[in-house]
């Protein structure tokens, strides 16, 4: 039994022979296939930067040959074989790789893509190696995100820059430095085993989660949502789930993102304005994604051997929302309990703030406000706009309108996203001059 083939999620590869613009079709096929091509070539040359260049060389060759000679029966296999042959040629030109070439040359001369490992217990997939390499802790969080989106998400430097509202030269620099760091630090192109895998896996999951979160609630700019980032992160999570079927937190993260993505259409109004959870039309929630989230959460539970991890707890919280047919039917008591477990498992001021909201819904605004006030001195929340926003909501529910107005004004001043800033100003206006 072979290990599961990673899926490209909702994106399907087009057939470049269907009469559409050949260049556009070829580039689309390459974008979908490039992560596996780069991963396979990186296993040969042991350098993700060189692997990406060789993959680009294969794209250039396709753009030159396919419109002239016709599209091969298996475009992905053609691109893979071309890139791998160029990798072999590169090794041949380097004398210090002569011994290595002699050892592996017999398996590299084939034109077919590399076979998946026969043993499902042996995680020996090139794409998985690439995931762990791009998310290596030796890189900064920003560099990991940029490199992951570049190598695994197939995004261009310009697209990454637009997604995170960062100057394109800054993103380009991060990617170049990340590749150089991996090379100079001699980071092995491998999947770690034992305790190191657990430590590295956390970094991989965190990067995917950060990418999704930036799309789900943009930090800055004019747009509340960036759906393309959510789609890329969800696709990466699904791929990782297929590659690591026995890792409960991988399934849990996938579950969490499926649940969160199910609400995307309901989170924005007709003019792009944010729609809060309590005001969302649950008929617009995607039931198929909710079903996928439930299935992934079951897989996480089935593979867990101990206490649930942070992503499993967050997925369980998201499931509580998904199971509620209306906002008033939400099981806030269970959500508050789950947040308590999450705070113990992965302590964080933000988790505590979310717990305070759940407690306020389960027990009343006074109890929630007490927890929020305990966070006032947290350095990490000093410039976090959601702290005064939550406090403003609780004060308003308690009838302390003047104090609530001050909190909403402060939150609006701290918010960097224009849509969110306008939402907070709307809350301020709704309180009138009381």
PDB file of C-alpha atoms in Angstrom, residues 137-428:
ATOM      1  CA  UNK A 137      13.187  27.053  13.021  1.00  0.00           C
ATOM      2  CA  UNK A 138      16.521  28.486  11.862  1.00  0.00           C
ATOM      3  CA  UNK A 139      14.431  30.947   9.812  1.00  0.00           C
ATOM      4  CA  UNK A 140      12.375  33.792  11.223  1.00  0.00           C
ATOM      5  CA  UNK A 141       8.589  33.433  11.251  1.00  0.00           C
ATOM      6  CA  UNK A 142       8.289  36.019   8.447  1.00  0.00           C
ATOM      7  CA  UNK A 143      10.853  34.167   6.342  1.00  0.00           C
ATOM      8  CA  UNK A 144       9.132  30.813   6.906  1.00  0.00           C
ATOM      9  CA  UNK A 145       5.803  32.240   5.776  1.00  0.00           C
ATOM     10  CA  UNK A 146       7.266  33.877   2.665  1.00  0.00           C
ATOM     11  CA  UNK A 147       9.283  30.788   1.690  1.00  0.00           C
ATOM     12  CA  UNK A 148       6.361  28.427   2.300  1.00  0.00           C
ATOM     13  CA  UNK A 149       4.030  30.504   0.146  1.00  0.00           C
ATOM     14  CA  UNK A 150       6.691  30.738  -2.537  1.00  0.00           C
ATOM     15  CA  UNK A 151       7.697  27.059  -2.685  1.00  0.00           C
ATOM     16  CA  UNK A 152       4.525  25.290  -1.580  1.00  0.00           C
ATOM     17  CA  UNK A 153       1.795  27.827  -2.308  1.00  0.00           C
ATOM     18  CA  UNK A 154       3.145  28.689  -5.739  1.00  0.00           C
ATOM     19  CA  UNK A 155       2.749  32.420  -5.118  1.00  0.00           C
ATOM     20  CA  UNK A 156       4.996  34.937  -6.804  1.00  0.00           C
ATOM     21  CA  UNK A 157       6.987  37.445  -4.781  1.00  0.00           C
ATOM     22  CA  UNK A 158       4.605  40.193  -5.882  1.00  0.00           C
ATOM     23  CA  UNK A 159       1.569  38.176  -4.760  1.00  0.00           C
ATOM     24  CA  UNK A 160       3.076  37.509  -1.335  1.00  0.00           C
ATOM     25  CA  UNK A 161       3.923  41.195  -0.969  1.00  0.00           C
ATOM     26  CA  UNK A 162       0.357  42.208  -1.846  1.00  0.00           C
ATOM     27  CA  UNK A 163      -1.135  39.617   0.501  1.00  0.00           C
ATOM     28  CA  UNK A 164       0.801  40.880   3.514  1.00  0.00           C
ATOM     29  CA  UNK A 165       0.954  44.547   2.483  1.00  0.00           C
ATOM     30  CA  UNK A 166       4.740  44.371   2.512  1.00  0.00           C
ATOM     31  CA  UNK A 167       7.014  46.028  -0.067  1.00  0.00           C
ATOM     32  CA  UNK A 168       7.963  43.570  -2.791  1.00  0.00           C
ATOM     33  CA  UNK A 169      11.740  44.136  -2.330  1.00  0.00           C
ATOM     34  CA  UNK A 170      11.359  43.264   1.367  1.00  0.00           C
ATOM     35  CA  UNK A 171       9.625  39.972   0.551  1.00  0.00           C
ATOM     36  CA  UNK A 172      12.178  39.182  -2.165  1.00  0.00           C
ATOM     37  CA  UNK A 173      14.976  39.827   0.310  1.00  0.00           C
ATOM     38  CA  UNK A 174      13.375  37.549   2.900  1.00  0.00           C
ATOM     39  CA  UNK A 175      13.097  34.719   0.410  1.00  0.00           C
ATOM     40  CA  UNK A 176      16.661  35.105  -0.847  1.00  0.00           C
ATOM     41  CA  UNK A 177      18.038  35.275   2.688  1.00  0.00           C
ATOM     42  CA  UNK A 178      15.955  32.278   3.745  1.00  0.00           C
ATOM     43  CA  UNK A 179      17.375  30.138   0.936  1.00  0.00           C
ATOM     44  CA  UNK A 180      20.898  31.332   1.729  1.00  0.00           C
ATOM     45  CA  UNK A 181      20.433  30.609   5.432  1.00  0.00           C
ATOM     46  CA  UNK A 182      19.240  27.074   4.748  1.00  0.00           C
ATOM     47  CA  UNK A 183      22.292  26.514   2.525  1.00  0.00           C
ATOM     48  CA  UNK A 184      24.905  28.094   4.816  1.00  0.00           C
ATOM     49  CA  UNK A 185      23.486  26.366   7.904  1.00  0.00           C
ATOM     50  CA  UNK A 186      23.584  23.051   6.027  1.00  0.00           C
ATOM     51  CA  UNK A 187      19.973  22.339   6.933  1.00  0.00           C
ATOM     52  CA  UNK A 188      19.307  18.737   5.972  1.00  0.00           C
ATOM     53  CA  UNK A 189      16.580  18.157   3.398  1.00  0.00           C
ATOM     54  CA  UNK A 190      14.772  15.565   5.471  1.00  0.00           C
ATOM     55  CA  UNK A 191      11.832  14.847   7.729  1.00  0.00           C
ATOM     56  CA  UNK A 192      13.098  14.772  11.315  1.00  0.00           C
ATOM     57  CA  UNK A 193      12.290  11.828  13.544  1.00  0.00           C
ATOM     58  CA  UNK A 194      11.751  11.386  17.248  1.00  0.00           C
ATOM     59  CA  UNK A 195      11.485  14.417  19.544  1.00  0.00           C
ATOM     60  CA  UNK A 196      12.837  16.738  16.841  1.00  0.00           C
ATOM     61  CA  UNK A 197       9.879  15.955  14.591  1.00  0.00           C
ATOM     62  CA  UNK A 198       7.446  17.093  17.268  1.00  0.00           C
ATOM     63  CA  UNK A 199       9.365  20.334  17.730  1.00  0.00           C
ATOM     64  CA  UNK A 200       9.629  20.975  13.985  1.00  0.00           C
ATOM     65  CA  UNK A 201       6.034  19.942  13.275  1.00  0.00           C
ATOM     66  CA  UNK A 202       4.836  22.694  15.590  1.00  0.00           C
ATOM     67  CA  UNK A 203       6.675  25.232  13.444  1.00  0.00           C
ATOM     68  CA  UNK A 204       5.104  23.824  10.266  1.00  0.00           C
ATOM     69  CA  UNK A 205       1.580  23.962  11.687  1.00  0.00           C
ATOM     70  CA  UNK A 206       2.095  27.451  13.094  1.00  0.00           C
ATOM     71  CA  UNK A 207       3.175  28.802   9.696  1.00  0.00           C
ATOM     72  CA  UNK A 208       0.114  27.353   7.960  1.00  0.00           C
ATOM     73  CA  UNK A 209      -2.113  28.732  10.739  1.00  0.00           C
ATOM     74  CA  UNK A 210      -0.558  32.203  10.466  1.00  0.00           C
ATOM     75  CA  UNK A 211      -1.091  32.243   6.706  1.00  0.00           C
ATOM     76  CA  UNK A 212      -4.755  31.326   7.157  1.00  0.00           C
ATOM     77  CA  UNK A 213      -5.288  33.884   9.924  1.00  0.00           C
ATOM     78  CA  UNK A 214      -3.871  36.700   7.814  1.00  0.00           C
ATOM     79  CA  UNK A 215      -6.407  35.835   5.128  1.00  0.00           C
ATOM     80  CA  UNK A 216      -9.263  35.337   7.602  1.00  0.00           C
ATOM     81  CA  UNK A 217      -8.816  38.638   9.433  1.00  0.00           C
ATOM     82  CA  UNK A 218      -6.291  40.850   7.668  1.00  0.00           C
ATOM     83  CA  UNK A 219      -3.937  42.709   9.967  1.00  0.00           C
ATOM     84  CA  UNK A 220      -3.943  45.888   7.912  1.00  0.00           C
ATOM     85  CA  UNK A 221      -5.190  47.407   4.686  1.00  0.00           C
ATOM     86  CA  UNK A 222      -8.636  48.018   3.197  1.00  0.00           C
ATOM     87  CA  UNK A 223      -9.904  44.425   2.967  1.00  0.00           C
ATOM     88  CA  UNK A 224     -11.323  42.490   5.910  1.00  0.00           C
ATOM     89  CA  UNK A 225     -10.761  39.124   4.185  1.00  0.00           C
ATOM     90  CA  UNK A 226      -8.138  37.813   1.757  1.00  0.00           C
ATOM     91  CA  UNK A 227      -9.758  34.546   0.612  1.00  0.00           C
ATOM     92  CA  UNK A 228      -6.805  33.472  -1.550  1.00  0.00           C
ATOM     93  CA  UNK A 229      -4.564  33.225   1.515  1.00  0.00           C
ATOM     94  CA  UNK A 230      -7.196  31.142   3.325  1.00  0.00           C
ATOM     95  CA  UNK A 231      -7.407  28.830   0.312  1.00  0.00           C
ATOM     96  CA  UNK A 232      -3.625  28.408   0.142  1.00  0.00           C
ATOM     97  CA  UNK A 233      -3.344  27.628   3.850  1.00  0.00           C
ATOM     98  CA  UNK A 234      -6.248  25.163   3.738  1.00  0.00           C
ATOM     99  CA  UNK A 235      -4.720  23.440   0.723  1.00  0.00           C
ATOM    100  CA  UNK A 236      -1.380  23.109   2.553  1.00  0.00           C
ATOM    101  CA  UNK A 237      -3.128  21.694   5.619  1.00  0.00           C
ATOM    102  CA  UNK A 238      -4.992  19.128   3.518  1.00  0.00           C
ATOM    103  CA  UNK A 239      -1.758  18.089   1.798  1.00  0.00           C
ATOM    104  CA  UNK A 240      -0.032  17.721   5.158  1.00  0.00           C
ATOM    105  CA  UNK A 241      -2.955  15.626   6.454  1.00  0.00           C
ATOM    106  CA  UNK A 242      -2.500  13.230   3.574  1.00  0.00           C
ATOM    107  CA  UNK A 243       1.252  13.031   4.108  1.00  0.00           C
ATOM    108  CA  UNK A 244       1.104  12.568   7.892  1.00  0.00           C
ATOM    109  CA  UNK A 245      -2.040  10.501   8.547  1.00  0.00           C
ATOM    110  CA  UNK A 246      -0.985   9.459  12.048  1.00  0.00           C
ATOM    111  CA  UNK A 247      -0.368  12.956  13.447  1.00  0.00           C
ATOM    112  CA  UNK A 248      -3.467  14.110  15.392  1.00  0.00           C
ATOM    113  CA  UNK A 249      -2.509  17.792  15.467  1.00  0.00           C
ATOM    114  CA  UNK A 250      -2.177  17.831  11.670  1.00  0.00           C
ATOM    115  CA  UNK A 251      -5.757  16.583  11.342  1.00  0.00           C
ATOM    116  CA  UNK A 252      -6.824  19.002  14.097  1.00  0.00           C
ATOM    117  CA  UNK A 253      -5.365  22.012  12.269  1.00  0.00           C
ATOM    118  CA  UNK A 254      -7.041  20.895   9.057  1.00  0.00           C
ATOM    119  CA  UNK A 255     -10.323  20.566  10.966  1.00  0.00           C
ATOM    120  CA  UNK A 256      -9.962  24.032  12.462  1.00  0.00           C
ATOM    121  CA  UNK A 257      -9.288  25.627   9.073  1.00  0.00           C
ATOM    122  CA  UNK A 258     -12.202  23.761   7.450  1.00  0.00           C
ATOM    123  CA  UNK A 259     -14.564  25.077  10.144  1.00  0.00           C
ATOM    124  CA  UNK A 260     -13.204  28.617   9.907  1.00  0.00           C
ATOM    125  CA  UNK A 261     -13.290  28.634   6.110  1.00  0.00           C
ATOM    126  CA  UNK A 262     -16.928  27.499   6.190  1.00  0.00           C
ATOM    127  CA  UNK A 263     -17.920  30.924   7.544  1.00  0.00           C
ATOM    128  CA  UNK A 264     -16.015  33.029   5.017  1.00  0.00           C
ATOM    129  CA  UNK A 265     -18.969  33.991   2.810  1.00  0.00           C
ATOM    130  CA  UNK A 266     -20.997  35.102   5.840  1.00  0.00           C
ATOM    131  CA  UNK A 267     -18.220  37.233   7.347  1.00  0.00           C
ATOM    132  CA  UNK A 268     -18.514  40.118   4.900  1.00  0.00           C
ATOM    133  CA  UNK A 269     -21.486  42.232   3.870  1.00  0.00           C
ATOM    134  CA  UNK A 270     -22.430  43.362   0.361  1.00  0.00           C
ATOM    135  CA  UNK A 271     -19.957  46.261   0.491  1.00  0.00           C
ATOM    136  CA  UNK A 272     -17.101  44.293   2.009  1.00  0.00           C
ATOM    137  CA  UNK A 273     -17.866  45.358   5.572  1.00  0.00           C
ATOM    138  CA  UNK A 274     -17.183  42.889   8.432  1.00  0.00           C
ATOM    139  CA  UNK A 275     -20.133  40.878   9.753  1.00  0.00           C
ATOM    140  CA  UNK A 276     -19.593  39.659  13.318  1.00  0.00           C
ATOM    141  CA  UNK A 277     -20.400  36.111  14.391  1.00  0.00           C
ATOM    142  CA  UNK A 278     -23.646  37.001  16.161  1.00  0.00           C
ATOM    143  CA  UNK A 279     -24.951  38.813  13.055  1.00  0.00           C
ATOM    144  CA  UNK A 280     -23.967  36.210  10.457  1.00  0.00           C
ATOM    145  CA  UNK A 281     -26.550  34.339   8.411  1.00  0.00           C
ATOM    146  CA  UNK A 282     -25.749  30.721   9.171  1.00  0.00           C
ATOM    147  CA  UNK A 283     -27.519  29.680   5.988  1.00  0.00           C
ATOM    148  CA  UNK A 284     -24.454  31.093   4.232  1.00  0.00           C
ATOM    149  CA  UNK A 285     -22.079  28.832   6.147  1.00  0.00           C
ATOM    150  CA  UNK A 286     -20.626  26.174   3.853  1.00  0.00           C
ATOM    151  CA  UNK A 287     -22.059  22.845   5.056  1.00  0.00           C
ATOM    152  CA  UNK A 288     -19.628  20.806   2.966  1.00  0.00           C
ATOM    153  CA  UNK A 289     -16.639  22.440   4.680  1.00  0.00           C
ATOM    154  CA  UNK A 290     -18.288  21.912   8.074  1.00  0.00           C
ATOM    155  CA  UNK A 291     -18.701  18.212   7.247  1.00  0.00           C
ATOM    156  CA  UNK A 292     -15.026  18.058   6.265  1.00  0.00           C
ATOM    157  CA  UNK A 293     -14.116  19.770   9.530  1.00  0.00           C
ATOM    158  CA  UNK A 294     -16.099  17.237  11.538  1.00  0.00           C
ATOM    159  CA  UNK A 295     -14.459  14.344   9.680  1.00  0.00           C
ATOM    160  CA  UNK A 296     -10.969  15.774  10.235  1.00  0.00           C
ATOM    161  CA  UNK A 297     -11.715  16.285  13.936  1.00  0.00           C
ATOM    162  CA  UNK A 298     -12.789  12.634  14.180  1.00  0.00           C
ATOM    163  CA  UNK A 299      -9.472  11.631  12.579  1.00  0.00           C
ATOM    164  CA  UNK A 300      -7.628  13.777  15.111  1.00  0.00           C
ATOM    165  CA  UNK A 301      -9.482  12.107  17.969  1.00  0.00           C
ATOM    166  CA  UNK A 302      -8.901   8.636  16.523  1.00  0.00           C
ATOM    167  CA  UNK A 303      -5.136   9.121  16.203  1.00  0.00           C
ATOM    168  CA  UNK A 304      -4.614  10.917  19.548  1.00  0.00           C
ATOM    169  CA  UNK A 305      -2.913   8.941  22.305  1.00  0.00           C
ATOM    170  CA  UNK A 306      -2.939  11.516  25.092  1.00  0.00           C
ATOM    171  CA  UNK A 307      -4.471  14.829  26.032  1.00  0.00           C
ATOM    172  CA  UNK A 308      -5.734  16.914  23.100  1.00  0.00           C
ATOM    173  CA  UNK A 309      -3.258  19.390  21.627  1.00  0.00           C
ATOM    174  CA  UNK A 310      -3.798  23.120  21.074  1.00  0.00           C
ATOM    175  CA  UNK A 311      -5.200  22.753  17.558  1.00  0.00           C
ATOM    176  CA  UNK A 312      -7.521  19.929  18.641  1.00  0.00           C
ATOM    177  CA  UNK A 313      -8.942  22.165  21.372  1.00  0.00           C
ATOM    178  CA  UNK A 314      -9.373  25.080  18.964  1.00  0.00           C
ATOM    179  CA  UNK A 315     -11.047  22.772  16.446  1.00  0.00           C
ATOM    180  CA  UNK A 316     -13.412  21.556  19.174  1.00  0.00           C
ATOM    181  CA  UNK A 317     -14.310  25.187  19.940  1.00  0.00           C
ATOM    182  CA  UNK A 318     -14.976  25.828  16.245  1.00  0.00           C
ATOM    183  CA  UNK A 319     -17.114  22.676  16.151  1.00  0.00           C
ATOM    184  CA  UNK A 320     -19.295  24.070  18.961  1.00  0.00           C
ATOM    185  CA  UNK A 321     -20.043  27.105  16.800  1.00  0.00           C
ATOM    186  CA  UNK A 322     -20.650  24.922  13.725  1.00  0.00           C
ATOM    187  CA  UNK A 323     -23.163  22.721  15.561  1.00  0.00           C
ATOM    188  CA  UNK A 324     -25.223  25.704  16.778  1.00  0.00           C
ATOM    189  CA  UNK A 325     -28.081  26.515  14.392  1.00  0.00           C
ATOM    190  CA  UNK A 326     -28.344  30.042  15.809  1.00  0.00           C
ATOM    191  CA  UNK A 327     -26.091  32.312  17.828  1.00  0.00           C
ATOM    192  CA  UNK A 328     -28.357  31.974  20.866  1.00  0.00           C
ATOM    193  CA  UNK A 329     -28.048  28.175  20.757  1.00  0.00           C
ATOM    194  CA  UNK A 330     -24.244  28.285  21.083  1.00  0.00           C
ATOM    195  CA  UNK A 331     -22.916  26.129  23.914  1.00  0.00           C
ATOM    196  CA  UNK A 332     -20.878  28.879  25.560  1.00  0.00           C
ATOM    197  CA  UNK A 333     -20.322  26.823  28.728  1.00  0.00           C
ATOM    198  CA  UNK A 334     -18.490  24.132  26.734  1.00  0.00           C
ATOM    199  CA  UNK A 335     -16.561  26.777  24.802  1.00  0.00           C
ATOM    200  CA  UNK A 336     -15.458  28.471  28.042  1.00  0.00           C
ATOM    201  CA  UNK A 337     -14.342  25.083  29.396  1.00  0.00           C
ATOM    202  CA  UNK A 338     -12.396  24.322  26.214  1.00  0.00           C
ATOM    203  CA  UNK A 339     -10.707  27.730  26.371  1.00  0.00           C
ATOM    204  CA  UNK A 340      -9.725  26.942  29.961  1.00  0.00           C
ATOM    205  CA  UNK A 341      -8.088  23.713  28.785  1.00  0.00           C
ATOM    206  CA  UNK A 342      -6.395  25.579  25.936  1.00  0.00           C
ATOM    207  CA  UNK A 343      -5.061  28.218  28.345  1.00  0.00           C
ATOM    208  CA  UNK A 344      -3.539  25.444  30.453  1.00  0.00           C
ATOM    209  CA  UNK A 345      -2.140  23.602  27.401  1.00  0.00           C
ATOM    210  CA  UNK A 346      -0.827  26.648  25.512  1.00  0.00           C
ATOM    211  CA  UNK A 347      -0.852  29.724  27.779  1.00  0.00           C
ATOM    212  CA  UNK A 348      -1.369  32.987  25.907  1.00  0.00           C
ATOM    213  CA  UNK A 349      -2.891  36.399  26.718  1.00  0.00           C
ATOM    214  CA  UNK A 350      -4.943  36.156  23.520  1.00  0.00           C
ATOM    215  CA  UNK A 351      -6.348  32.785  24.590  1.00  0.00           C
ATOM    216  CA  UNK A 352      -7.229  34.305  27.959  1.00  0.00           C
ATOM    217  CA  UNK A 353      -8.988  37.183  26.202  1.00  0.00           C
ATOM    218  CA  UNK A 354     -11.035  34.731  24.163  1.00  0.00           C
ATOM    219  CA  UNK A 355     -11.821  32.773  27.311  1.00  0.00           C
ATOM    220  CA  UNK A 356     -13.081  35.981  28.914  1.00  0.00           C
ATOM    221  CA  UNK A 357     -15.511  36.477  26.019  1.00  0.00           C
ATOM    222  CA  UNK A 358     -16.793  32.903  26.363  1.00  0.00           C
ATOM    223  CA  UNK A 359     -17.150  33.284  30.141  1.00  0.00           C
ATOM    224  CA  UNK A 360     -19.078  36.527  29.647  1.00  0.00           C
ATOM    225  CA  UNK A 361     -21.517  34.712  27.368  1.00  0.00           C
ATOM    226  CA  UNK A 362     -21.862  31.710  29.690  1.00  0.00           C
ATOM    227  CA  UNK A 363     -21.898  33.478  33.073  1.00  0.00           C
ATOM    228  CA  UNK A 364     -22.464  37.171  32.400  1.00  0.00           C
ATOM    229  CA  UNK A 365     -20.528  40.330  31.385  1.00  0.00           C
ATOM    230  CA  UNK A 366     -19.342  41.100  34.939  1.00  0.00           C
ATOM    231  CA  UNK A 367     -17.479  37.779  35.189  1.00  0.00           C
ATOM    232  CA  UNK A 368     -15.970  38.336  31.750  1.00  0.00           C
ATOM    233  CA  UNK A 369     -14.919  41.899  32.585  1.00  0.00           C
ATOM    234  CA  UNK A 370     -13.096  40.684  35.665  1.00  0.00           C
ATOM    235  CA  UNK A 371     -10.971  38.377  33.496  1.00  0.00           C
ATOM    236  CA  UNK A 372     -10.358  41.121  30.923  1.00  0.00           C
ATOM    237  CA  UNK A 373      -9.256  43.613  33.572  1.00  0.00           C
ATOM    238  CA  UNK A 374      -6.724  41.066  34.803  1.00  0.00           C
ATOM    239  CA  UNK A 375      -5.092  41.245  31.347  1.00  0.00           C
ATOM    240  CA  UNK A 376      -4.720  45.037  31.315  1.00  0.00           C
ATOM    241  CA  UNK A 377      -1.063  44.917  32.365  1.00  0.00           C
ATOM    242  CA  UNK A 378      -0.051  42.270  29.801  1.00  0.00           C
ATOM    243  CA  UNK A 379       2.762  43.758  27.661  1.00  0.00           C
ATOM    244  CA  UNK A 380       1.750  41.581  24.692  1.00  0.00           C
ATOM    245  CA  UNK A 381      -1.707  43.187  24.634  1.00  0.00           C
ATOM    246  CA  UNK A 382      -0.584  46.796  25.081  1.00  0.00           C
ATOM    247  CA  UNK A 383      -1.258  47.717  21.448  1.00  0.00           C
ATOM    248  CA  UNK A 384      -3.723  44.920  20.714  1.00  0.00           C
ATOM    249  CA  UNK A 385      -6.932  46.594  19.564  1.00  0.00           C
ATOM    250  CA  UNK A 386      -9.160  43.664  20.530  1.00  0.00           C
ATOM    251  CA  UNK A 387      -8.473  44.163  24.240  1.00  0.00           C
ATOM    252  CA  UNK A 388     -10.237  47.562  24.444  1.00  0.00           C
ATOM    253  CA  UNK A 389     -12.773  46.326  21.888  1.00  0.00           C
ATOM    254  CA  UNK A 390     -13.787  43.386  24.080  1.00  0.00           C
ATOM    255  CA  UNK A 391     -13.749  45.574  27.180  1.00  0.00           C
ATOM    256  CA  UNK A 392     -15.963  48.101  25.402  1.00  0.00           C
ATOM    257  CA  UNK A 393     -18.496  45.390  24.524  1.00  0.00           C
ATOM    258  CA  UNK A 394     -18.621  44.153  28.124  1.00  0.00           C
ATOM    259  CA  UNK A 395     -18.955  47.674  29.547  1.00  0.00           C
ATOM    260  CA  UNK A 396     -21.776  48.419  27.102  1.00  0.00           C
ATOM    261  CA  UNK A 397     -23.605  45.264  28.174  1.00  0.00           C
ATOM    262  CA  UNK A 398     -23.245  46.418  31.793  1.00  0.00           C
ATOM    263  CA  UNK A 399     -24.707  49.826  30.951  1.00  0.00           C
ATOM    264  CA  UNK A 400     -21.420  51.655  31.585  1.00  0.00           C
ATOM    265  CA  UNK A 401     -21.758  53.582  28.315  1.00  0.00           C
ATOM    266  CA  UNK A 402     -19.273  56.411  28.887  1.00  0.00           C
ATOM    267  CA  UNK A 403     -16.472  53.941  29.692  1.00  0.00           C
ATOM    268  CA  UNK A 404     -17.467  51.789  26.722  1.00  0.00           C
ATOM    269  CA  UNK A 405     -17.165  54.788  24.397  1.00  0.00           C
ATOM    270  CA  UNK A 406     -13.616  55.420  25.613  1.00  0.00           C
ATOM    271  CA  UNK A 407     -12.658  51.799  24.978  1.00  0.00           C
ATOM    272  CA  UNK A 408     -14.133  51.725  21.460  1.00  0.00           C
ATOM    273  CA  UNK A 409     -12.354  54.988  20.603  1.00  0.00           C
ATOM    274  CA  UNK A 410      -9.070  53.539  21.826  1.00  0.00           C
ATOM    275  CA  UNK A 411      -9.637  50.294  19.902  1.00  0.00           C
ATOM    276  CA  UNK A 412     -10.368  52.208  16.687  1.00  0.00           C
ATOM    277  CA  UNK A 413      -7.142  54.150  17.143  1.00  0.00           C
ATOM    278  CA  UNK A 414      -5.131  50.934  17.502  1.00  0.00           C
ATOM    279  CA  UNK A 415      -6.744  48.964  14.648  1.00  0.00           C
ATOM    280  CA  UNK A 416      -4.673  48.851  11.459  1.00  0.00           C
ATOM    281  CA  UNK A 417      -7.297  47.345   9.182  1.00  0.00           C
ATOM    282  CA  UNK A 418      -9.560  50.032   7.758  1.00  0.00           C
ATOM    283  CA  UNK A 419     -12.646  47.785   7.676  1.00  0.00           C
ATOM    284  CA  UNK A 420     -12.171  46.830  11.318  1.00  0.00           C
ATOM    285  CA  UNK A 421     -11.521  50.445  12.253  1.00  0.00           C
ATOM    286  CA  UNK A 422     -14.836  51.455  10.682  1.00  0.00           C
ATOM    287  CA  UNK A 423     -16.612  48.639  12.519  1.00  0.00           C
ATOM    288  CA  UNK A 424     -15.309  49.965  15.838  1.00  0.00           C
ATOM    289  CA  UNK A 425     -16.309  53.507  14.924  1.00  0.00           C
ATOM    290  CA  UNK A 426     -19.780  52.168  14.182  1.00  0.00           C
ATOM    291  CA  UNK A 427     -19.962  50.673  17.667  1.00  0.00           C
ATOM    292  CA  UNK A 428     -18.901  54.021  19.060  1.00  0.00           C
TER     293      UNK A 428
END
